[in-house]
mmCIF file of C-alpha atoms in Angstrom:
data_model
loop_
_atom_site.group_PDB
_atom_site.id
_atom_site.type_symbol
_atom_site.label_atom_id
_atom_site.label_comp_id
_atom_site.label_asym_id
_atom_site.label_seq_id
_atom_site.Cartn_x
_atom_site.Cartn_y
_atom_site.Cartn_z
ATOM 1 C CA UNK A 164 349.600 -24.509 184.795
ATOM 2 C CA UNK A 165 345.944 -24.859 184.956
ATOM 3 C CA UNK A 166 344.061 -25.760 181.690
ATOM 4 C CA UNK A 167 340.551 -25.345 183.606
ATOM 5 C CA UNK A 168 339.090 -22.997 185.603
ATOM 6 C CA UNK A 169 335.857 -24.868 186.646
ATOM 7 C CA UNK A 170 333.997 -26.017 189.395
ATOM 8 C CA UNK A 171 334.221 -29.549 188.361
ATOM 9 C CA UNK A 172 337.354 -31.718 186.738
ATOM 10 C CA UNK A 173 335.147 -32.733 184.110
ATOM 11 C CA UNK A 174 334.930 -32.038 180.200
ATOM 12 C CA UNK A 175 332.578 -32.864 177.466
ATOM 13 C CA UNK A 176 334.498 -34.331 174.657
ATOM 14 C CA UNK A 177 333.736 -33.205 171.175
ATOM 15 C CA UNK A 178 331.311 -35.427 169.461
ATOM 16 C CA UNK A 179 331.332 -34.899 165.744
ATOM 17 C CA UNK A 180 328.503 -35.523 163.400
ATOM 18 C CA UNK A 181 326.013 -34.766 165.346
ATOM 19 C CA UNK A 182 325.754 -35.106 169.514
ATOM 20 C CA UNK A 183 327.678 -32.100 170.327
ATOM 21 C CA UNK A 184 325.111 -29.596 170.203
ATOM 22 C CA UNK A 185 325.634 -25.755 172.030
ATOM 23 C CA UNK A 186 322.504 -26.642 174.015
ATOM 24 C CA UNK A 187 324.763 -29.703 175.449
ATOM 25 C CA UNK A 188 327.616 -27.738 175.941
ATOM 26 C CA UNK A 189 326.131 -25.388 178.064
ATOM 27 C CA UNK A 190 324.355 -27.773 180.011
ATOM 28 C CA UNK A 191 327.943 -29.039 181.165
ATOM 29 C CA UNK A 192 329.454 -25.653 182.058
ATOM 30 C CA UNK A 193 326.116 -24.780 183.851
ATOM 31 C CA UNK A 194 326.923 -28.037 186.119
ATOM 32 C CA UNK A 195 330.399 -26.917 186.532
ATOM 33 C CA UNK A 196 332.360 -28.585 183.796
ATOM 34 C CA UNK A 197 333.504 -27.808 180.081
ATOM 35 C CA UNK A 198 332.805 -28.441 177.087
ATOM 36 C CA UNK A 199 334.506 -28.611 173.744
ATOM 37 C CA UNK A 200 332.450 -28.102 170.406
ATOM 38 C CA UNK A 201 333.467 -29.999 167.152
ATOM 39 C CA UNK A 202 334.521 -28.350 164.115
ATOM 40 C CA UNK A 203 335.014 -31.475 162.169
ATOM 41 C CA UNK A 204 333.011 -32.094 159.300
ATOM 42 C CA UNK A 205 331.575 -28.806 159.439
ATOM 43 C CA UNK A 206 332.263 -26.176 156.745
ATOM 44 C CA UNK A 207 333.523 -22.984 157.797
ATOM 45 C CA UNK A 208 330.519 -20.934 157.335
ATOM 46 C CA UNK A 209 328.462 -23.561 159.611
ATOM 47 C CA UNK A 210 331.370 -23.415 162.028
ATOM 48 C CA UNK A 211 331.245 -19.652 162.038
ATOM 49 C CA UNK A 212 327.472 -20.059 162.588
ATOM 50 C CA UNK A 213 328.169 -22.538 165.582
ATOM 51 C CA UNK A 214 330.239 -20.111 167.109
ATOM 52 C CA UNK A 215 327.781 -17.623 166.909
ATOM 53 C CA UNK A 216 325.107 -19.309 168.638
ATOM 54 C CA UNK A 217 327.910 -20.818 171.333
ATOM 55 C CA UNK A 218 329.029 -17.117 171.923
ATOM 56 C CA UNK A 219 325.493 -16.147 172.140
ATOM 57 C CA UNK A 220 324.925 -18.496 175.565
ATOM 58 C CA UNK A 221 327.736 -16.278 177.323
ATOM 59 C CA UNK A 222 329.029 -19.598 178.517
ATOM 60 C CA UNK A 223 332.822 -20.559 177.784
ATOM 61 C CA UNK A 224 333.771 -23.445 175.586
ATOM 62 C CA UNK A 225 336.385 -24.384 173.025
ATOM 63 C CA UNK A 226 336.841 -25.742 169.516
ATOM 64 C CA UNK A 227 338.005 -29.500 168.381
ATOM 65 C CA UNK A 228 339.791 -29.042 165.202
ATOM 66 C CA UNK A 229 340.702 -32.221 162.690
ATOM 67 C CA UNK A 230 344.068 -32.231 161.552
ATOM 68 C CA UNK A 231 344.675 -32.835 158.144
ATOM 69 C CA UNK A 232 345.358 -36.070 156.780
ATOM 70 C CA UNK A 233 348.141 -37.227 154.045
ATOM 71 C CA UNK A 234 345.522 -39.592 152.157
ATOM 72 C CA UNK A 235 347.308 -42.233 151.293
ATOM 73 C CA UNK A 236 344.846 -44.803 150.327
ATOM 74 C CA UNK A 237 345.668 -47.516 147.681
ATOM 75 C CA UNK A 238 343.724 -47.242 144.829
ATOM 76 C CA UNK A 239 343.079 -51.162 143.709
ATOM 77 C CA UNK A 240 342.233 -51.298 147.767
ATOM 78 C CA UNK A 241 339.632 -48.212 147.361
ATOM 79 C CA UNK A 242 338.232 -50.159 144.496
ATOM 80 C CA UNK A 243 337.917 -53.581 146.105
ATOM 81 C CA UNK A 244 336.342 -52.162 148.967
ATOM 82 C CA UNK A 245 333.907 -50.184 146.919
ATOM 83 C CA UNK A 246 332.702 -53.309 145.050
ATOM 84 C CA UNK A 247 332.335 -54.869 148.194
ATOM 85 C CA UNK A 248 330.027 -52.500 149.536
ATOM 86 C CA UNK A 249 327.805 -52.298 146.217
ATOM 87 C CA UNK A 250 325.289 -54.691 147.470
ATOM 88 C CA UNK A 251 324.588 -53.012 150.459
ATOM 89 C CA UNK A 252 324.576 -49.536 148.881
ATOM 90 C CA UNK A 253 322.275 -50.703 146.064
ATOM 91 C CA UNK A 254 319.528 -51.522 148.854
ATOM 92 C CA UNK A 255 318.625 -47.780 150.073
ATOM 93 C CA UNK A 256 320.257 -46.593 146.356
ATOM 94 C CA UNK A 257 323.113 -44.635 147.267
ATOM 95 C CA UNK A 258 325.296 -43.940 144.860
ATOM 96 C CA UNK A 259 329.182 -44.882 145.961
ATOM 97 C CA UNK A 260 331.908 -42.304 144.528
ATOM 98 C CA UNK A 261 333.995 -43.913 142.240
ATOM 99 C CA UNK A 262 337.147 -41.771 142.862
ATOM 100 C CA UNK A 263 338.956 -41.384 146.114
ATOM 101 C CA UNK A 264 337.773 -37.960 147.702
ATOM 102 C CA UNK A 265 340.441 -36.240 149.719
ATOM 103 C CA UNK A 266 339.945 -32.656 151.622
ATOM 104 C CA UNK A 267 341.680 -31.121 154.528
ATOM 105 C CA UNK A 268 338.292 -30.739 156.616
ATOM 106 C CA UNK A 269 339.008 -26.947 155.224
ATOM 107 C CA UNK A 270 341.885 -26.056 157.763
ATOM 108 C CA UNK A 271 343.190 -22.824 156.635
ATOM 109 C CA UNK A 272 339.428 -21.527 156.798
ATOM 110 C CA UNK A 273 338.645 -22.832 160.337
ATOM 111 C CA UNK A 274 342.157 -22.054 161.433
ATOM 112 C CA UNK A 275 341.914 -18.504 159.911
ATOM 113 C CA UNK A 276 338.159 -18.353 161.701
ATOM 114 C CA UNK A 277 339.402 -19.199 165.228
ATOM 115 C CA UNK A 278 342.800 -17.086 165.123
ATOM 116 C CA UNK A 279 340.247 -13.882 164.316
ATOM 117 C CA UNK A 280 337.847 -14.772 166.529
ATOM 118 C CA UNK A 281 339.557 -17.147 169.210
ATOM 119 C CA UNK A 282 337.859 -19.221 171.950
ATOM 120 C CA UNK A 283 339.522 -20.004 175.070
ATOM 121 C CA UNK A 284 340.747 -23.878 174.422
ATOM 122 C CA UNK A 285 341.466 -25.638 170.844
ATOM 123 C CA UNK A 286 342.088 -28.975 170.830
ATOM 124 C CA UNK A 287 343.621 -30.999 168.256
ATOM 125 C CA UNK A 288 343.118 -34.691 167.011
ATOM 126 C CA UNK A 289 344.514 -37.067 164.317
ATOM 127 C CA UNK A 290 348.229 -35.901 165.256
ATOM 128 C CA UNK A 291 349.863 -32.415 164.603
ATOM 129 C CA UNK A 292 349.703 -29.309 162.563
ATOM 130 C CA UNK A 293 352.831 -27.110 161.250
ATOM 131 C CA UNK A 294 354.757 -25.543 164.642
ATOM 132 C CA UNK A 295 353.190 -22.248 162.985
ATOM 133 C CA UNK A 296 349.761 -22.859 163.173
ATOM 134 C CA UNK A 297 349.811 -23.722 166.778
ATOM 135 C CA UNK A 298 351.494 -20.722 167.498
ATOM 136 C CA UNK A 299 349.106 -18.470 165.062
ATOM 137 C CA UNK A 300 346.237 -20.116 167.438
ATOM 138 C CA UNK A 301 348.765 -19.045 170.630
ATOM 139 C CA UNK A 302 349.365 -15.552 169.381
ATOM 140 C CA UNK A 303 345.427 -15.391 169.098
ATOM 141 C CA UNK A 304 344.757 -16.114 172.987
ATOM 142 C CA UNK A 305 343.985 -19.766 172.473
ATOM 143 C CA UNK A 306 345.385 -22.391 174.584
ATOM 144 C CA UNK A 307 345.723 -25.437 172.479
ATOM 145 C CA UNK A 308 345.715 -28.748 173.584
ATOM 146 C CA UNK A 309 347.259 -32.008 171.585
ATOM 147 C CA UNK A 310 345.361 -35.286 171.685
ATOM 148 C CA UNK A 311 347.327 -37.842 172.012
ATOM 149 C CA UNK A 312 347.402 -41.826 172.922
ATOM 150 C CA UNK A 313 351.525 -42.548 173.898
ATOM 151 C CA UNK A 314 354.005 -41.108 175.761
ATOM 152 C CA UNK A 315 355.802 -40.334 172.406
ATOM 153 C CA UNK A 316 352.758 -38.274 170.646
ATOM 154 C CA UNK A 317 353.347 -36.167 174.037
ATOM 155 C CA UNK A 318 356.672 -35.538 173.666
ATOM 156 C CA UNK A 319 356.515 -34.572 170.245
ATOM 157 C CA UNK A 320 353.155 -32.835 171.344
ATOM 158 C CA UNK A 321 355.460 -30.396 173.374
ATOM 159 C CA UNK A 322 357.677 -29.899 170.979
ATOM 160 C CA UNK A 323 355.563 -28.405 168.790
ATOM 161 C CA UNK A 324 354.629 -25.795 171.807
ATOM 162 C CA UNK A 325 350.996 -26.772 172.597
ATOM 163 C CA UNK A 326 349.981 -25.908 176.450
ATOM 164 C CA UNK A 327 348.336 -29.254 177.107
ATOM 165 C CA UNK A 328 347.455 -32.954 176.317
ATOM 166 C CA UNK A 329 344.224 -34.531 175.935
ATOM 167 C CA UNK A 330 345.069 -38.243 176.502
ATOM 168 C CA UNK A 331 342.738 -40.931 175.234
ATOM 169 C CA UNK A 332 342.905 -43.913 176.038
ATOM 170 C CA UNK A 333 342.286 -47.104 173.864
ATOM 171 C CA UNK A 334 338.603 -47.924 175.477
ATOM 172 C CA UNK A 335 337.167 -44.645 173.954
ATOM 173 C CA UNK A 336 334.690 -44.433 172.024
ATOM 174 C CA UNK A 337 334.646 -42.468 168.048
ATOM 175 C CA UNK A 338 337.587 -42.144 166.383
ATOM 176 C CA UNK A 339 341.407 -42.911 167.626
ATOM 177 C CA UNK A 340 343.341 -39.634 168.437
ATOM 178 C CA UNK A 341 346.375 -41.918 166.948
ATOM 179 C CA UNK A 342 349.009 -40.339 165.194
ATOM 180 C CA UNK A 343 349.769 -43.640 163.417
ATOM 181 C CA UNK A 344 346.243 -45.154 161.972
ATOM 182 C CA UNK A 345 347.824 -48.526 161.733
ATOM 183 C CA UNK A 346 348.807 -49.172 164.843
ATOM 184 C CA UNK A 347 347.131 -51.243 167.070
ATOM 185 C CA UNK A 348 346.194 -49.232 170.291
ATOM 186 C CA UNK A 349 345.959 -52.651 172.578
ATOM 187 C CA UNK A 350 343.424 -52.290 175.512
ATOM 188 C CA UNK A 351 345.235 -50.641 178.333
ATOM 189 C CA UNK A 352 342.986 -48.510 180.908
ATOM 190 C CA UNK A 353 343.214 -44.781 180.623
ATOM 191 C CA UNK A 354 345.168 -44.125 183.711
ATOM 192 C CA UNK A 355 347.902 -46.525 182.819
ATOM 193 C CA UNK A 356 348.256 -44.648 179.871
ATOM 194 C CA UNK A 357 348.401 -40.540 181.396
ATOM 195 C CA UNK A 358 350.687 -42.017 183.830
ATOM 196 C CA UNK A 359 353.125 -42.975 180.640
ATOM 197 C CA UNK A 360 352.419 -39.618 179.762
ATOM 198 C CA UNK A 361 353.154 -37.921 182.571
ATOM 199 C CA UNK A 362 356.234 -39.483 183.088
ATOM 200 C CA UNK A 363 357.270 -38.003 179.493
ATOM 201 C CA UNK A 364 355.781 -34.647 179.952
ATOM 202 C CA UNK A 365 355.229 -31.477 182.108
ATOM 203 C CA UNK A 366 351.933 -30.488 180.322
ATOM 204 C CA UNK A 367 349.109 -30.895 182.050
ATOM 205 C CA UNK A 368 346.407 -32.963 181.280
ATOM 206 C CA UNK A 369 342.685 -33.773 180.260
ATOM 207 C CA UNK A 370 341.989 -37.817 180.645
ATOM 208 C CA UNK A 371 339.252 -39.571 178.414
ATOM 209 C CA UNK A 372 338.384 -43.162 177.026
ATOM 210 C CA UNK A 373 336.364 -45.935 178.843
ATOM 211 C CA UNK A 374 334.778 -43.177 181.667
ATOM 212 C CA UNK A 375 331.521 -45.345 183.262
ATOM 213 C CA UNK A 376 331.159 -43.452 186.054
ATOM 214 C CA UNK A 377 332.249 -41.484 189.001
ATOM 215 C CA UNK A 378 335.074 -44.149 190.184
ATOM 216 C CA UNK A 379 336.911 -44.252 186.538
ATOM 217 C CA UNK A 380 336.749 -40.119 187.314
ATOM 218 C CA UNK A 381 338.680 -40.786 190.770
ATOM 219 C CA UNK A 382 341.340 -42.734 188.994
ATOM 220 C CA UNK A 383 341.968 -40.813 186.177
ATOM 221 C CA UNK A 384 342.578 -37.601 188.558
ATOM 222 C CA UNK A 385 344.533 -40.085 190.892
ATOM 223 C CA UNK A 386 346.842 -40.873 187.915
ATOM 224 C CA UNK A 387 347.830 -37.208 187.402
ATOM 225 C CA UNK A 388 344.953 -35.911 185.057
ATOM 226 C CA UNK A 389 343.616 -32.283 185.726
ATOM 227 C CA UNK A 390 340.323 -33.210 184.779
ATOM 228 C CA UNK A 391 338.607 -35.955 182.787
ATOM 229 C CA UNK A 392 336.597 -35.927 179.552
ATOM 230 C CA UNK A 393 333.251 -37.945 178.846
ATOM 231 C CA UNK A 394 332.138 -38.457 175.399
ATOM 232 C CA UNK A 395 329.676 -42.244 175.487
ATOM 233 C CA UNK A 396 328.297 -41.183 178.865
ATOM 234 C CA UNK A 397 326.483 -38.296 177.032
ATOM 235 C CA UNK A 398 325.196 -39.901 173.697
ATOM 236 C CA UNK A 399 321.694 -40.426 175.344
ATOM 237 C CA UNK A 400 321.688 -37.066 177.606
ATOM 238 C CA UNK A 401 318.873 -34.654 176.687
ATOM 239 C CA UNK A 402 320.870 -31.784 175.215
ATOM 240 C CA UNK A 403 322.443 -34.197 172.824
ATOM 241 C CA UNK A 404 322.033 -34.630 169.039
ATOM 242 C CA UNK A 405 322.929 -38.356 168.535
ATOM 243 C CA UNK A 406 320.326 -39.854 166.277
ATOM 244 C CA UNK A 407 317.608 -41.859 167.492
ATOM 245 C CA UNK A 408 319.019 -45.343 165.764
ATOM 246 C CA UNK A 409 322.397 -44.781 167.711
ATOM 247 C CA UNK A 410 320.058 -43.846 171.194
ATOM 248 C CA UNK A 411 318.437 -46.974 170.648
ATOM 249 C CA UNK A 412 321.442 -49.379 169.691
ATOM 250 C CA UNK A 413 323.184 -48.019 173.074
ATOM 251 C CA UNK A 414 320.492 -49.783 175.004
ATOM 252 C CA UNK A 415 319.739 -52.732 173.178
ATOM 253 C CA UNK A 416 320.750 -55.785 174.383
ATOM 254 C CA UNK A 417 321.755 -57.364 171.161
ATOM 255 C CA UNK A 418 324.658 -54.980 170.960
ATOM 256 C CA UNK A 419 326.747 -57.137 173.630
ATOM 257 C CA UNK A 420 330.306 -55.657 172.830
ATOM 258 C CA UNK A 421 332.274 -52.333 170.922
ATOM 259 C CA UNK A 422 335.309 -53.011 168.799
ATOM 260 C CA UNK A 423 338.009 -50.717 167.247
ATOM 261 C CA UNK A 424 337.594 -50.610 163.442
ATOM 262 C CA UNK A 425 338.005 -48.429 160.089
ATOM 263 C CA UNK A 426 335.717 -49.919 158.256
ATOM 264 C CA UNK A 427 333.747 -47.410 158.192
ATOM 265 C CA UNK A 428 335.796 -44.040 157.878
ATOM 266 C CA UNK A 429 339.559 -45.616 157.119
ATOM 267 C CA UNK A 430 340.944 -44.759 160.601
ATOM 268 C CA UNK A 431 340.451 -46.771 163.552
ATOM 269 C CA UNK A 432 337.140 -45.870 165.598
ATOM 270 C CA UNK A 433 335.603 -47.751 168.439
ATOM 271 C CA UNK A 434 331.783 -48.535 167.680
ATOM 272 C CA UNK A 435 329.340 -50.951 168.322
ATOM 273 C CA UNK A 436 329.583 -54.237 166.778
ATOM 274 C CA UNK A 437 327.502 -54.655 164.236
ATOM 275 C CA UNK A 438 326.604 -56.165 161.166
ATOM 276 C CA UNK A 439 328.367 -53.824 159.073
ATOM 277 C CA UNK A 440 331.741 -54.027 161.221
ATOM 278 C CA UNK A 441 331.550 -58.118 160.766
ATOM 279 C CA UNK A 442 331.180 -57.730 157.284
ATOM 280 C CA UNK A 443 333.971 -55.318 156.321
ATOM 281 C CA UNK A 444 336.266 -55.331 158.635
ATOM 282 C CA UNK A 445 338.756 -57.497 157.419
ATOM 283 C CA UNK A 446 338.287 -55.648 153.731
ATOM 284 C CA UNK A 447 338.795 -52.400 154.630
ATOM 285 C CA UNK A 448 341.787 -50.313 153.887
ATOM 286 C CA UNK A 449 343.366 -47.391 155.762
ATOM 287 C CA UNK A 450 342.997 -44.508 154.439
ATOM 288 C CA UNK A 451 340.636 -41.051 155.804
ATOM 289 C CA UNK A 452 339.057 -39.204 155.012
ATOM 290 C CA UNK A 453 338.496 -41.435 151.213
ATOM 291 C CA UNK A 454 337.020 -44.046 152.527
ATOM 292 C CA UNK A 455 334.581 -41.770 155.101
ATOM 293 C CA UNK A 456 333.114 -40.241 151.777
ATOM 294 C CA UNK A 457 333.089 -43.520 150.628
ATOM 295 C CA UNK A 458 330.855 -44.956 153.188
ATOM 296 C CA UNK A 459 329.070 -41.355 154.286
ATOM 297 C CA UNK A 460 325.847 -41.821 151.919
ATOM 298 C CA UNK A 461 325.145 -45.309 153.160
ATOM 299 C CA UNK A 462 325.566 -44.469 156.778
ATOM 300 C CA UNK A 463 323.396 -41.534 156.369
ATOM 301 C CA UNK A 464 320.452 -43.888 154.266
ATOM 302 C CA UNK A 465 320.666 -46.207 157.467
ATOM 303 C CA UNK A 466 320.344 -43.451 159.778
ATOM 304 C CA UNK A 467 317.187 -42.405 158.271
ATOM 305 C CA UNK A 468 315.808 -45.734 158.060
ATOM 306 C CA UNK A 469 316.559 -46.800 161.352
ATOM 307 C CA UNK A 470 318.974 -49.514 160.448
ATOM 308 C CA UNK A 471 321.996 -49.751 163.129
ATOM 309 C CA UNK A 472 323.468 -52.212 161.208
ATOM 310 C CA UNK A 473 324.533 -49.814 158.572
ATOM 311 C CA UNK A 474 325.756 -47.262 160.941
ATOM 312 C CA UNK A 475 328.324 -46.220 162.375
ATOM 313 C CA UNK A 476 327.455 -46.734 166.053
ATOM 314 C CA UNK A 477 330.450 -44.718 168.450
ATOM 315 C CA UNK A 478 331.037 -46.110 171.442
ATOM 316 C CA UNK A 479 333.262 -46.499 174.465
ATOM 317 C CA UNK A 480 333.838 -49.383 176.526
ATOM 318 C CA UNK A 481 331.702 -48.002 179.336
ATOM 319 C CA UNK A 482 328.404 -47.829 176.871
ATOM 320 C CA UNK A 483 325.901 -49.624 179.023
ATOM 321 C CA UNK A 484 326.614 -46.837 181.808
ATOM 322 C CA UNK A 485 325.480 -44.197 179.408
ATOM 323 C CA UNK A 486 322.130 -42.610 180.965
ATOM 324 C CA UNK A 487 319.221 -40.826 179.783
ATOM 325 C CA UNK A 488 318.383 -37.363 181.533
ATOM 326 C CA UNK A 489 319.686 -33.986 181.653
ATOM 327 C CA UNK A 490 323.100 -33.486 180.938
ATOM 328 C CA UNK A 491 323.676 -31.684 183.952
ATOM 329 C CA UNK A 492 322.844 -34.299 186.416
ATOM 330 C CA UNK A 493 324.894 -37.022 184.313
ATOM 331 C CA UNK A 494 327.966 -34.488 184.868
ATOM 332 C CA UNK A 495 327.117 -34.067 188.329
ATOM 333 C CA UNK A 496 327.056 -37.584 189.038
ATOM 334 C CA UNK A 497 330.443 -38.276 188.227
ATOM 335 C CA UNK A 498 332.237 -35.545 190.618
#
């Protein structure tokens, strides 16, 4: 079964928090690819507005949902990490939440929105919701893709009734889609993970992670992917909503490598190694979304001040290849 009906086998990955915009999605689609828009972090009202804006373009698109997390942060560890952050928070005058804040990213309301007014594709990340929720989306007319990082996660997803998989390699930028935040992801090429998943399931695959140019796209298609997802390569595109601070850091020779850290949000994510990572990676407990809420004000202040060393600079291992210019030209160059 084919998941996409596009001229090019290239997908714009959903990048929550600003980089993914309707303008970016439109440019990717017009270039022959397919684009996902992120629902993560948005209120239901903001998601509804985003859907309306995207539908007004007349182009097809998909939506990515964050699957609710259990929220099991250890209170003593939370308090200790909050105390460690106090000095960094004091300078910009940021008030750190005294109590751990948990939420489900408004999952029920967002699910209802997409069931009432479905889109062609819905992708899921951070695990699997109840199979009944997958079935609701499918009955509404959407094809559902689960984001996975291992063959075992792929098998679980197939059992849950999804239509396809987004296979994320460990070299991908931003949050890992792993079902187990405590698992070390390693550094295997995404093509290896794709082959393992293809051996474990018959579901069609979109693959991403560490994509730095057309050779990487060809490798992933040869490994069995139907299409290739790109995120980091679009962060500096004209149409992306990436902050100026983040854009500059991606091209700054002072940033030489990426690292997987849970210091920013309590969930593993690949970012440029900066001073925040160096100070806090060993101190931070696991616990998403509690740590996301704890550090959010500090990160927002850093972005506003142009301070790249207190900001989550999400980036995959291929970040040095991220070009400037129109997104359409970037997408066409990959195929």
